PDB file of C-alpha atoms and ligand atoms in Angstrom:
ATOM      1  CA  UNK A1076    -282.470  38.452-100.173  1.00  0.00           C
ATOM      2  CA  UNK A1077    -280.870  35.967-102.198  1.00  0.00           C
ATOM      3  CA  UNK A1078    -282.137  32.722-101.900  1.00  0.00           C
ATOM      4  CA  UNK A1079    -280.264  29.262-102.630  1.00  0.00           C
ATOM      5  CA  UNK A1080    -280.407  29.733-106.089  1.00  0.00           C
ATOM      6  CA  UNK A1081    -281.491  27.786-109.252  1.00  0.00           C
ATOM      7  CA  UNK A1082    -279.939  28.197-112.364  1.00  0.00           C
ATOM      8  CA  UNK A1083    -281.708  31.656-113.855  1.00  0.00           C
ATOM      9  CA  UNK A1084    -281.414  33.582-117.435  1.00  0.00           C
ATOM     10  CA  UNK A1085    -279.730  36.557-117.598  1.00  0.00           C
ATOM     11  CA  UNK A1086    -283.219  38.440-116.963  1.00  0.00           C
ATOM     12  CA  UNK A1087    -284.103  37.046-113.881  1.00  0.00           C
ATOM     13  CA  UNK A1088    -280.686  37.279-112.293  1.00  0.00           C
ATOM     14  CA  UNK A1089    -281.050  41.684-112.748  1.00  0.00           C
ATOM     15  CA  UNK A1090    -284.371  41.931-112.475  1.00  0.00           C
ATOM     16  CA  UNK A1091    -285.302  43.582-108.974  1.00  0.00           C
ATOM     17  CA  UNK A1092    -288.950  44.434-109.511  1.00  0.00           C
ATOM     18  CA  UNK A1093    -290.668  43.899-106.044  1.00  0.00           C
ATOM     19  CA  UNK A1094    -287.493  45.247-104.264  1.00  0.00           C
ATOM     20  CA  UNK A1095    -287.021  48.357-102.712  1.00  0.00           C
ATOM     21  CA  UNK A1096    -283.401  50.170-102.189  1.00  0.00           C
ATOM     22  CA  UNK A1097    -282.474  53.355-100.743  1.00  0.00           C
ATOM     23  CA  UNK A1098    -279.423  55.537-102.246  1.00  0.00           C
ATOM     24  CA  UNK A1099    -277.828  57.914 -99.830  1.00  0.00           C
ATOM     25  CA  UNK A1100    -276.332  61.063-101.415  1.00  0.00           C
ATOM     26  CA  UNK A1101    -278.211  59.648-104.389  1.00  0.00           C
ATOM     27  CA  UNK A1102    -278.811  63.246-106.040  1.00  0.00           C
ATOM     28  CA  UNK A1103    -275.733  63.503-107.933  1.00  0.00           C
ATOM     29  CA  UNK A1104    -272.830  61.306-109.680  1.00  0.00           C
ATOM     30  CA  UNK A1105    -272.755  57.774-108.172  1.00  0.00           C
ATOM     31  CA  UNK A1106    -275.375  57.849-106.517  1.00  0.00           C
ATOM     32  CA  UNK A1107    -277.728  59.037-108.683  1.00  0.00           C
ATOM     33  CA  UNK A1108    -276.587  56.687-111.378  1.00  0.00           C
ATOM     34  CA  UNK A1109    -276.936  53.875-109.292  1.00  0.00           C
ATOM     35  CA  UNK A1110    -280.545  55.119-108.201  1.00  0.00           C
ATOM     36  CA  UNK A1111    -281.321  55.275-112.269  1.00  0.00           C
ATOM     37  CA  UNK A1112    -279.453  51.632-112.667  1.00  0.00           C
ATOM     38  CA  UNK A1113    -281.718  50.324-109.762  1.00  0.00           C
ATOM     39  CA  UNK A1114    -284.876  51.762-110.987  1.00  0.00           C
ATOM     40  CA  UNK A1115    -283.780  50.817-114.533  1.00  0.00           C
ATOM     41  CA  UNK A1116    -283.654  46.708-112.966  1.00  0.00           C
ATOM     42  CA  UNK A1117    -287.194  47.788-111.547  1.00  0.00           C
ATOM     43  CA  UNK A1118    -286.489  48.217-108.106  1.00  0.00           C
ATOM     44  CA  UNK A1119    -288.414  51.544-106.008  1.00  0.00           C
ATOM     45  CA  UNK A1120    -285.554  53.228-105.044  1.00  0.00           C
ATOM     46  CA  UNK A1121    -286.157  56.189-102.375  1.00  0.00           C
ATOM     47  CA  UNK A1122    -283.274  59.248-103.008  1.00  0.00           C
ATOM     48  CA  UNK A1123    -281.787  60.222 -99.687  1.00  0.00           C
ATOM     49  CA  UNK A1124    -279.270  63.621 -99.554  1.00  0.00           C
ATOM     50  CA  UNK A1125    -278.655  66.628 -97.647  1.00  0.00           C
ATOM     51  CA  UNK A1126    -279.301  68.515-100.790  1.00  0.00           C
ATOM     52  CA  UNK A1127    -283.089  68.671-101.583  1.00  0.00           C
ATOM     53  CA  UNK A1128    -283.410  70.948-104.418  1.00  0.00           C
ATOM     54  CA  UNK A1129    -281.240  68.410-106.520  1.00  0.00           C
ATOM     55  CA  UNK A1130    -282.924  65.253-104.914  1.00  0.00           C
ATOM     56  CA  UNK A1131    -286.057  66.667-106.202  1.00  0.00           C
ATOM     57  CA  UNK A1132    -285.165  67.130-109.534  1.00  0.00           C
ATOM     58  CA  UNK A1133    -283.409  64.305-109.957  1.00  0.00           C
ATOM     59  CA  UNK A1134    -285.842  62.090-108.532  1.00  0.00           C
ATOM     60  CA  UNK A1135    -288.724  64.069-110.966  1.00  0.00           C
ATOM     61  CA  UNK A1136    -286.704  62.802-113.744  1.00  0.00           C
ATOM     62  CA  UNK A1137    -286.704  59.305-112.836  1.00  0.00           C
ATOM     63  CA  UNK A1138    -290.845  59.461-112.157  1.00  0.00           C
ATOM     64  CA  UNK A1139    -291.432  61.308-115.466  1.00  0.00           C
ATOM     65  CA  UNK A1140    -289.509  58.240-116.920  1.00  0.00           C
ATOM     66  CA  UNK A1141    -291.996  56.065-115.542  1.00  0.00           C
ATOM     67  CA  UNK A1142    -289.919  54.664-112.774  1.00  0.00           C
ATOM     68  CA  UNK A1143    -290.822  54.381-109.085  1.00  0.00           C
ATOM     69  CA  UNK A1144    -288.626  56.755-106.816  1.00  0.00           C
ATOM     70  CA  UNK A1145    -289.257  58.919-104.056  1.00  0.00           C
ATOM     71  CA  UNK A1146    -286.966  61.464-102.233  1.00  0.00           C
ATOM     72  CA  UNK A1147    -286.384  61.874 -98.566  1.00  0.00           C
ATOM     73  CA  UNK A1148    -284.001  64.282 -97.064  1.00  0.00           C
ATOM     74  CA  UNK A1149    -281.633  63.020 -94.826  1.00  0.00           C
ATOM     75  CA  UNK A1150    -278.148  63.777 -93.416  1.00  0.00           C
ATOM     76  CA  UNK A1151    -276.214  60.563 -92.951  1.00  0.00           C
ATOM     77  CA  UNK A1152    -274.485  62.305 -89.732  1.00  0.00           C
ATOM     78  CA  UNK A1153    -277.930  62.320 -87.792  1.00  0.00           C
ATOM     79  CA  UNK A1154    -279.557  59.637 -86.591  1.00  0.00           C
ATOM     80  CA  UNK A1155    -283.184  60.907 -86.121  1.00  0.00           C
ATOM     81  CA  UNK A1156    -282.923  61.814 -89.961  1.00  0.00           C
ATOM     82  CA  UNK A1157    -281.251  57.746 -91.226  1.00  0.00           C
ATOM     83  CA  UNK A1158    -284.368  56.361 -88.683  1.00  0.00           C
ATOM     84  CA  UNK A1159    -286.797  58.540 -91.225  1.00  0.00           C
ATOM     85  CA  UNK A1160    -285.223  58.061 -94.198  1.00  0.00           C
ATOM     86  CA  UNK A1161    -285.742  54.026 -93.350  1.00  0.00           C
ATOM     87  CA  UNK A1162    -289.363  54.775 -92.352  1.00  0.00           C
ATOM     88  CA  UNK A1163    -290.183  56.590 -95.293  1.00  0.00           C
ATOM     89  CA  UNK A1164    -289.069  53.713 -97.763  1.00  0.00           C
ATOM     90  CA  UNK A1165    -291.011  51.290 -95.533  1.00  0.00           C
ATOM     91  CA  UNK A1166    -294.093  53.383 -95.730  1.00  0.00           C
ATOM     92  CA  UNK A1167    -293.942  54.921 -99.343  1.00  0.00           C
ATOM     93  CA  UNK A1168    -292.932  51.381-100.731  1.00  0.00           C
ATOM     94  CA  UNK A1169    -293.361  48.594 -98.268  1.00  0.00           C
ATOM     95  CA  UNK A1170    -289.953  47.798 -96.316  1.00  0.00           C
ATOM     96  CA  UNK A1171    -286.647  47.397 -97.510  1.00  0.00           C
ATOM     97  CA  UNK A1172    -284.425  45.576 -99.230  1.00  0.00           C
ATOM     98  CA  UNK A1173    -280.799  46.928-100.950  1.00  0.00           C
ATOM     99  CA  UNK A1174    -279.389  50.346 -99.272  1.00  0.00           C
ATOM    100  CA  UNK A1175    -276.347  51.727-101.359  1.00  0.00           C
ATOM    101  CA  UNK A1176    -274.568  54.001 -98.645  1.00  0.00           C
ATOM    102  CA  UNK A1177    -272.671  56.297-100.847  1.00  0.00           C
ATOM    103  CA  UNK A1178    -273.188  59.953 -99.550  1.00  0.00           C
ATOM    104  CA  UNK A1179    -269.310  60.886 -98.772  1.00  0.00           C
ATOM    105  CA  UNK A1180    -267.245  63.832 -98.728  1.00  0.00           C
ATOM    106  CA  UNK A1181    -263.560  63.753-100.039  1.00  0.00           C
ATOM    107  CA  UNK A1182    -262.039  67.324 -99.010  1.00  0.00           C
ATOM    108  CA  UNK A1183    -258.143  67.942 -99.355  1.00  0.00           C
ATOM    109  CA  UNK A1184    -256.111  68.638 -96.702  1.00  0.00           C
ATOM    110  CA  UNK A1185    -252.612  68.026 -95.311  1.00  0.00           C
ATOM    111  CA  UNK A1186    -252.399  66.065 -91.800  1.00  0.00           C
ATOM    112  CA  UNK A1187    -250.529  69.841 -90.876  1.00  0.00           C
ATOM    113  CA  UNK A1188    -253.047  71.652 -91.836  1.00  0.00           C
ATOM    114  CA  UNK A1189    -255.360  69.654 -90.234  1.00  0.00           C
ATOM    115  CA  UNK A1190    -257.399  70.067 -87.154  1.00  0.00           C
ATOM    116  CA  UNK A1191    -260.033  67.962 -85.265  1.00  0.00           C
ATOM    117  CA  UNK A1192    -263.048  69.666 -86.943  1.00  0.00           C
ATOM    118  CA  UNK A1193    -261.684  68.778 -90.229  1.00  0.00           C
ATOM    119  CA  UNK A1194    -260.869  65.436 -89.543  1.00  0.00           C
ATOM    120  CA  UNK A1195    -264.116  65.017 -87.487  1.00  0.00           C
ATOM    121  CA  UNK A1196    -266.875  66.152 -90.572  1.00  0.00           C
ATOM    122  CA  UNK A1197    -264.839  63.248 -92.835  1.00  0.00           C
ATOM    123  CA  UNK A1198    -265.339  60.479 -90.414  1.00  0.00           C
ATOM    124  CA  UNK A1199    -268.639  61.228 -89.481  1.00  0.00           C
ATOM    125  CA  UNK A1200    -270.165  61.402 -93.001  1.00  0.00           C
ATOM    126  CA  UNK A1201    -268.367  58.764 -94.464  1.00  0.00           C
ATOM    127  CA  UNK A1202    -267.470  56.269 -91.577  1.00  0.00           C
ATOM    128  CA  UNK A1203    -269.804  57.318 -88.793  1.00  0.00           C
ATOM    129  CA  UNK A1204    -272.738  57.939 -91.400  1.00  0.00           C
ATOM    130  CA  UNK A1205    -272.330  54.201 -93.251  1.00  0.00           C
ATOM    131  CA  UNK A1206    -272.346  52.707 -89.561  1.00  0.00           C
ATOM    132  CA  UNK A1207    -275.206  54.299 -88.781  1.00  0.00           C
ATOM    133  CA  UNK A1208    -277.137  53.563 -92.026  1.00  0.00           C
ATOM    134  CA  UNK A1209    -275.844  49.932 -91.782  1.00  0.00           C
ATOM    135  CA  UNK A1210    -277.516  50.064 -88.223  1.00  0.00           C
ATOM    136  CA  UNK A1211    -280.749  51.580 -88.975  1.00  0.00           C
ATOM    137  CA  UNK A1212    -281.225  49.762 -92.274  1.00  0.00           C
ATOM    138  CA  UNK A1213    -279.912  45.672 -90.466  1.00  0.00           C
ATOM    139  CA  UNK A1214    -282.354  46.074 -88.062  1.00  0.00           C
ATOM    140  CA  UNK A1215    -285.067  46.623 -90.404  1.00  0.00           C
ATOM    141  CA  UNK A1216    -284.505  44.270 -92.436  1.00  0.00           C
ATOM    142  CA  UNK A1217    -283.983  41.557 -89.384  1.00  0.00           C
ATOM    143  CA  UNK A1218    -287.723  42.655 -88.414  1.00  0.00           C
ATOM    144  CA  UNK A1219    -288.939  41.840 -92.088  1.00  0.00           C
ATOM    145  CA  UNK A1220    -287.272  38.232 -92.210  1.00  0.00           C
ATOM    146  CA  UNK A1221    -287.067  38.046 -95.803  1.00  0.00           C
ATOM    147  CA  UNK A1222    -283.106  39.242 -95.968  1.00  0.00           C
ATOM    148  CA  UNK A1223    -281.153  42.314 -97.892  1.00  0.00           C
ATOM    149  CA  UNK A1224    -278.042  43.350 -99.644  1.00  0.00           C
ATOM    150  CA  UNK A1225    -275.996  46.441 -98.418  1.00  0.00           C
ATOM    151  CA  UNK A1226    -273.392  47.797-100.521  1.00  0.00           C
ATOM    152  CA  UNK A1227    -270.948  49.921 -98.938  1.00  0.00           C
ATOM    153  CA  UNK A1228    -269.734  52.802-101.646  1.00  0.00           C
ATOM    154  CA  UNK A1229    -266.017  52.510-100.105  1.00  0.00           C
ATOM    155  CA  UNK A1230    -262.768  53.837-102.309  1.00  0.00           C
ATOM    156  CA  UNK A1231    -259.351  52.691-104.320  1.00  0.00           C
ATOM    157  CA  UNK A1232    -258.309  55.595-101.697  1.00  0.00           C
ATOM    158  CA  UNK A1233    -258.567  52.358 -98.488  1.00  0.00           C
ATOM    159  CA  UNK A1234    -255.562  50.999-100.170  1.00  0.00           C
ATOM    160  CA  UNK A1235    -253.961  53.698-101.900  1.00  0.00           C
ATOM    161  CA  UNK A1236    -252.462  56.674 -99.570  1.00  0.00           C
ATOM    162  CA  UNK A1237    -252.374  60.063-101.698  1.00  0.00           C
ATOM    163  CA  UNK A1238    -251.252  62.984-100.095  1.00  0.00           C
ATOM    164  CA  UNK A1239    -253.731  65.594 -98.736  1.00  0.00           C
ATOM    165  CA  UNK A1240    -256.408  62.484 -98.385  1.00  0.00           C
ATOM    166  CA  UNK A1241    -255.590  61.685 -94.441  1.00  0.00           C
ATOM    167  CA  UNK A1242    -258.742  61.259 -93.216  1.00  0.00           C
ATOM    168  CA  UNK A1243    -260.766  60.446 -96.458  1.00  0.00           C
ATOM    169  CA  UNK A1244    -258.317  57.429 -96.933  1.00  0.00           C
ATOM    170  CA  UNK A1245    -258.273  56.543 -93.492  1.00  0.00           C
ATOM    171  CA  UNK A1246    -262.277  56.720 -93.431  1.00  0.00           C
ATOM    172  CA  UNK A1247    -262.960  54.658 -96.308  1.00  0.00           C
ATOM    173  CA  UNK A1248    -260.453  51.917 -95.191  1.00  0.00           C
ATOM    174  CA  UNK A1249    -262.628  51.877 -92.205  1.00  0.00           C
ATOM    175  CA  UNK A1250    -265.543  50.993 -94.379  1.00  0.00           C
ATOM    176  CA  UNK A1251    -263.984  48.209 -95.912  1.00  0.00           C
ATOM    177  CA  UNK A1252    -263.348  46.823 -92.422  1.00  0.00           C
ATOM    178  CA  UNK A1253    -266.713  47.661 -91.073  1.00  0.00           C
ATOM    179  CA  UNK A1254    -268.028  45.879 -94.800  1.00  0.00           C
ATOM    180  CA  UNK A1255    -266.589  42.716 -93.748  1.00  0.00           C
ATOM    181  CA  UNK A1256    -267.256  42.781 -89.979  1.00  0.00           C
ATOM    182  CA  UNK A1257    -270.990  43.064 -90.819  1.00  0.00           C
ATOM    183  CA  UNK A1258    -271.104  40.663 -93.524  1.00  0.00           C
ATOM    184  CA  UNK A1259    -269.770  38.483 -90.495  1.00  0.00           C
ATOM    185  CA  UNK A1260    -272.391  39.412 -88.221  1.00  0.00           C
ATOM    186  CA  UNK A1261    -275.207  39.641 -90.571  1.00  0.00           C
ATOM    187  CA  UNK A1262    -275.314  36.411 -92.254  1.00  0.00           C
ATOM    188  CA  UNK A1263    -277.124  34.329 -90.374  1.00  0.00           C
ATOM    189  CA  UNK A1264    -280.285  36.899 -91.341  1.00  0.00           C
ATOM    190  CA  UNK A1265    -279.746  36.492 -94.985  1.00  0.00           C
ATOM    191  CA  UNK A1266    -278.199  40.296 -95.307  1.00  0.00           C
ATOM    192  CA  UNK A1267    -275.083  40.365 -97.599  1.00  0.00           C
ATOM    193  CA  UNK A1268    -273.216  43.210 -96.935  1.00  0.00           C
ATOM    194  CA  UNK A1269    -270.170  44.141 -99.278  1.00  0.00           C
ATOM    195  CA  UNK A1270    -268.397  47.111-101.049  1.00  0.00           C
ATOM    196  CA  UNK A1271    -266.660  48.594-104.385  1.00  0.00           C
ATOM    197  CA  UNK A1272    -263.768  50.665-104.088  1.00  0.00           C
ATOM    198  CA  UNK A1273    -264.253  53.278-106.976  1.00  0.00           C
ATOM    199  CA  UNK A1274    -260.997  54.632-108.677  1.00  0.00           C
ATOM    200  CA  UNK A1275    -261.097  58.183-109.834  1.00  0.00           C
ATOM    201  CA  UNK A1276    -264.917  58.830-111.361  1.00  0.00           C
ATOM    202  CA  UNK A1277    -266.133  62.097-113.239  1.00  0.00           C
ATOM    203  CA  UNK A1278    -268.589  63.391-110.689  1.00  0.00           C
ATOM    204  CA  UNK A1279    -270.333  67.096-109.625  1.00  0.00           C
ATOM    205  CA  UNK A1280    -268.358  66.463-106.591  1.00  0.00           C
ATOM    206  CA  UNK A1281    -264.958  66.362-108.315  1.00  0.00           C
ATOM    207  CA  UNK A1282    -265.345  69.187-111.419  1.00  0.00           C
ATOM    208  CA  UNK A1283    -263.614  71.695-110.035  1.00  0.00           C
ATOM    209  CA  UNK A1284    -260.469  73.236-112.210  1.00  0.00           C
ATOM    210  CA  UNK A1285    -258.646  71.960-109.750  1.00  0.00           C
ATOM    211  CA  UNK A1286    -260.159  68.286-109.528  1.00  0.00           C
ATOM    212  CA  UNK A1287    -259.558  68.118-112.989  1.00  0.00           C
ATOM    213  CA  UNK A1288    -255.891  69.037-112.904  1.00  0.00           C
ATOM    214  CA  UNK A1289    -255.225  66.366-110.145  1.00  0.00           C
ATOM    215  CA  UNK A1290    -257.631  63.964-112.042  1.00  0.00           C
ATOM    216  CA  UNK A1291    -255.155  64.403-115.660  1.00  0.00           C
ATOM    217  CA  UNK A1292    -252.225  64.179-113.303  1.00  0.00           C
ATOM    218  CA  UNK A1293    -253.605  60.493-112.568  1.00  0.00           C
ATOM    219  CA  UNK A1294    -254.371  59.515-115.638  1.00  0.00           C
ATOM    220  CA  UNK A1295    -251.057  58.184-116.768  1.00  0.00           C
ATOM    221  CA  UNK A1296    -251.245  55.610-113.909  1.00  0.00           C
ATOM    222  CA  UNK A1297    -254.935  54.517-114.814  1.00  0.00           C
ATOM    223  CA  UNK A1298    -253.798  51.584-117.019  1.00  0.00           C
ATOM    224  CA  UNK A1299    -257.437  51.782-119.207  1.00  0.00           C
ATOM    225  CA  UNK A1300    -255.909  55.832-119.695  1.00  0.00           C
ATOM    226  CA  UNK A1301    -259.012  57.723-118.850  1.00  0.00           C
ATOM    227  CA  UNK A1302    -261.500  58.520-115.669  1.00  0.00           C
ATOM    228  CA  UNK A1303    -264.602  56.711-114.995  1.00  0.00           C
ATOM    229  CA  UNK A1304    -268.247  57.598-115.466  1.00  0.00           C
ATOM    230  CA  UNK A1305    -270.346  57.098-112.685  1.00  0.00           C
ATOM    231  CA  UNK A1306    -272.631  54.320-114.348  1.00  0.00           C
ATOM    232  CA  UNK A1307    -269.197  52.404-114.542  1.00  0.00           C
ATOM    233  CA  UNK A1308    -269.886  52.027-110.604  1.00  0.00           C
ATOM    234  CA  UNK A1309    -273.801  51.796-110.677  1.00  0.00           C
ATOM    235  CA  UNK A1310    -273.360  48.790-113.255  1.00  0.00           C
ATOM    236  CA  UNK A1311    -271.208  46.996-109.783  1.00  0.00           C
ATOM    237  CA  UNK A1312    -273.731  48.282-107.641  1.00  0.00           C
ATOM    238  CA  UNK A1313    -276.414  46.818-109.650  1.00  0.00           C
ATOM    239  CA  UNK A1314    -274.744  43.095-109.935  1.00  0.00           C
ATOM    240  CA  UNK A1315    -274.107  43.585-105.887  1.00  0.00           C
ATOM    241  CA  UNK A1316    -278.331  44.175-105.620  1.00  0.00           C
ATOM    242  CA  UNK A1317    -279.023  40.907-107.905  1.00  0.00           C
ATOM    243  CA  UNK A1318    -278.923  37.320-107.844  1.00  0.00           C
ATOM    244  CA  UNK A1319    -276.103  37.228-110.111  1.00  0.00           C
ATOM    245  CA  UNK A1320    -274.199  37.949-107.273  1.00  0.00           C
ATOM    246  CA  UNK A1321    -275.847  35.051-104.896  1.00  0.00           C
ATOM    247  CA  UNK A1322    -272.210  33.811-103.479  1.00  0.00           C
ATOM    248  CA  UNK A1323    -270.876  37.133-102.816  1.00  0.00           C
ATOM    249  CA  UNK A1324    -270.273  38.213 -99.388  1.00  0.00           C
ATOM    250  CA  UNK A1325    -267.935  40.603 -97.211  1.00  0.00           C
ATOM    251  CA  UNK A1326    -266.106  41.320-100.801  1.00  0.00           C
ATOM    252  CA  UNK A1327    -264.748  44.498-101.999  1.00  0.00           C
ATOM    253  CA  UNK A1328    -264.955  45.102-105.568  1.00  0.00           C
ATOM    254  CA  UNK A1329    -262.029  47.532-106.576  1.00  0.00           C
ATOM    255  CA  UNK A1330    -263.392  49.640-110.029  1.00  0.00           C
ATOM    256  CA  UNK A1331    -260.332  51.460-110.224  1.00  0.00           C
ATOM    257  CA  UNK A1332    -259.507  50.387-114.594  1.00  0.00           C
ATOM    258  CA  UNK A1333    -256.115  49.044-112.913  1.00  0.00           C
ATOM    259  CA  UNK A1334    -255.177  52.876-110.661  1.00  0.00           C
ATOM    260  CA  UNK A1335    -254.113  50.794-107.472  1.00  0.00           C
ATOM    261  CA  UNK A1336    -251.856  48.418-109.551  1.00  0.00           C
ATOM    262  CA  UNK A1337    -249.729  51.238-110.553  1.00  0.00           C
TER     263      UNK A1337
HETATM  264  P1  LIG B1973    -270.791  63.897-105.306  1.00  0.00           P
HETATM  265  O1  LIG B1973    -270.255  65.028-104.504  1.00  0.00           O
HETATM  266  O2  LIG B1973    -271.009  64.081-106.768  1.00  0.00           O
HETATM  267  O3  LIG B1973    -272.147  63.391-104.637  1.00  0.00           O
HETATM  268  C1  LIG B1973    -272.244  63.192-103.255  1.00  0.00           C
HETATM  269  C2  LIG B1973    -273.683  63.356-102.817  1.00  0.00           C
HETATM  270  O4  LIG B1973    -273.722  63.106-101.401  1.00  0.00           O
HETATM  271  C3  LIG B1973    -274.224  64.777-103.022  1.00  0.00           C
HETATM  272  O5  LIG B1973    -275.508  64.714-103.606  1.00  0.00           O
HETATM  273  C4  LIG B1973    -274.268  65.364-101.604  1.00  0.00           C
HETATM  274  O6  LIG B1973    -275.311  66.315-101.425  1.00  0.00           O
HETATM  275  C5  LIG B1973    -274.511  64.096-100.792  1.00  0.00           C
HETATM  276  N1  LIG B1973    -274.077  64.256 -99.389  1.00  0.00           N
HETATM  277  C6  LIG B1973    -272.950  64.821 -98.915  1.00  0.00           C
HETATM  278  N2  LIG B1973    -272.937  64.797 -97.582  1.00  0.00           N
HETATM  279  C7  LIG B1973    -274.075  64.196 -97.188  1.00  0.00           C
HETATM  280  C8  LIG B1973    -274.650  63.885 -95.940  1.00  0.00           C
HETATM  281  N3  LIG B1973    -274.048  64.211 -94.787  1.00  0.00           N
HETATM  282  N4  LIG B1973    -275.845  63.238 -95.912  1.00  0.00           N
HETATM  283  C9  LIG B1973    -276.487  62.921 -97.057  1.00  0.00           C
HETATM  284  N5  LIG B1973    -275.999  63.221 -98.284  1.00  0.00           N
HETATM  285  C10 LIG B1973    -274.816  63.847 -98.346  1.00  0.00           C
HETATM  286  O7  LIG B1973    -269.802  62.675-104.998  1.00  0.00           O
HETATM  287  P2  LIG B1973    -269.360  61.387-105.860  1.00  0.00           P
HETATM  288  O8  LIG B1973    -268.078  61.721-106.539  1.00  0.00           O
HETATM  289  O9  LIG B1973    -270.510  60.881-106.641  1.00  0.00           O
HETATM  290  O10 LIG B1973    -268.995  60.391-104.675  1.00  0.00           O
HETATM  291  C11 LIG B1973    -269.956  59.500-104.136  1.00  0.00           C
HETATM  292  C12 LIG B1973    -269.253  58.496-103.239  1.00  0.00           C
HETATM  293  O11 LIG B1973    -268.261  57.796-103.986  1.00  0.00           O
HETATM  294  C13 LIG B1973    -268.502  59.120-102.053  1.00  0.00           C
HETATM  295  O12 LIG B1973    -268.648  58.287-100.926  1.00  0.00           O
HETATM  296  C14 LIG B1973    -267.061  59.140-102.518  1.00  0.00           C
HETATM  297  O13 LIG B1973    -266.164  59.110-101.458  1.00  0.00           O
HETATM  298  C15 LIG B1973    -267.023  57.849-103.328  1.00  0.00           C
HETATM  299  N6  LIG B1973    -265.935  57.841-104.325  1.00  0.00           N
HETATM  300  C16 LIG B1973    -265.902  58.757-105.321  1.00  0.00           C
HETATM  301  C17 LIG B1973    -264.862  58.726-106.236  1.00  0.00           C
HETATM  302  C18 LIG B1973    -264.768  59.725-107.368  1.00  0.00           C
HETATM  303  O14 LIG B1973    -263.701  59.782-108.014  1.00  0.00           O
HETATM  304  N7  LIG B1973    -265.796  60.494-107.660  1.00  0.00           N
HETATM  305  C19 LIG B1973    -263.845  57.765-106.114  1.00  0.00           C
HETATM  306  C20 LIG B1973    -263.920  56.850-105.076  1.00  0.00           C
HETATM  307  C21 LIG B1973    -264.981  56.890-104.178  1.00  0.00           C
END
């Protein structure tokens, strides 16, 4: 997607009008804020979660606002469902161009207390599931010769163990492998693949009383002192999607406000 690049002002390198991204689990806390951040640089973004009552809505708000989003359902575990959600982006907006695979799961649970089941629903939504939206989304992209960007949403977990977190750590550590194995690969088409490893972020997914305890417990090894807010990440996700990022591949950008320092 990005070409070999002229110098460019500051609005030319964010501005994505013409482009179209998909956001999976993109109906709630990173995700959606990176949908918003990508509609906001004036790409069509299409919405792509299990959950359709909240992809709805949250998509409605970004049309009411004037921006151009669409919502498919999709469950990144099934690949009929990552072969629609790619077909519906072509044919609602014209191909493809950025996919943020974010949708991920991060339940607790000692290695002892663990059993294949368990460990088997982490990998497959957040290894399996970014292979096989890497997959789906690559080869489209290779048919429409004009390039991409895929941004892996990986985690400060890859290369910081924290007990209870077996298989999410060892899951997202596999995406930062599979990041730069496809950046590899991919080149020679023009698709840049890399990923952010979030620190802890203030999300639906982790508001629980209990998330919030274990959150605070953190905080004193955060060196900026507080959590994140998911348009923290969206604003990395959005520099990943742009030409201000035009000699940036296989990377990992850690957003962690100094966590995996400590
Ligand atoms: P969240 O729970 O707020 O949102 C996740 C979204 O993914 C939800 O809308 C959910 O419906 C969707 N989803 C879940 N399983 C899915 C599936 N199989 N197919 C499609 N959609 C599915 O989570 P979040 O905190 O915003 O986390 C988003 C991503 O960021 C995850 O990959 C997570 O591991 C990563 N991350 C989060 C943090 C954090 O502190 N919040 C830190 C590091 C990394």
């Amino acid at each position: 997607m990005v070409e070999e690049q002229k110098y460019l002002s500051i609005g030319e390198l964010f501005d994505l009008s013409g482009k179209v991204a998909i956001v999976t689990g993109g109906a709630s806390g990173i995700g959606f804020a990176c949908a918003k951040r990508l509609a906001e640089a004036g790409a069509a973004v299409l919405i792509a979660d299990l959950n359709s009552g909240a992809g709805k809505q949250k998509t409605k708000e970004l049309t009411t606002a004037d921006y151009k989003a669409a919502f498919v359902k999709c469950d990144v575990t099934q690949g009929p469902q990552i072969t629609n959600m790619v077909n519906t982006a072509v044919k609602t907006f014209g191909g493809l161009d950025i996919i943020v695979n974010n949708a991920g799961r991060y339940p607790k649970k000692l290695i002892t207390e663990m059993d294949v089941k368990a460990w088997d629903r982490v990998m497959d939504i957040n290894f399996k599931g970014v292979f096989l939206c890497c997959l789906r989304a690559s080869q489209q992209m290779i048919k429409q010769e004009r390039g991409g960007s895929i941004i892996n949403i990986a985690s400060a977990s890859a290369f910081h163990p924290t007990i209870g977190f077996t298989a999410y750590d060892s899951s997202k550590a596999g995406v930062w492998m599979l990041t730069r194995t496809l950046a590899v690969e991919l080149a020679p088409h023009k698709i840049w693949v890399n990923s952010i490893s979030p620190g802890p972020i203030q999300t639906e997914g982790c508001s629980s009383p209990e998330d919030i305890t274990f959150n605070k417990r953190r905080l004193n090894r955060i060196l900026m002192g507080r959590i994140g807010r998911p348009d923290e990440i969206a604003n990395v996700v959005l520099f990943l999607a742009s030409r201000a990022s035009s000699f940036i591949t296989g990377s990992d950008i850690v957003t962690d406000a100094g966590w995996t320092l400590t």
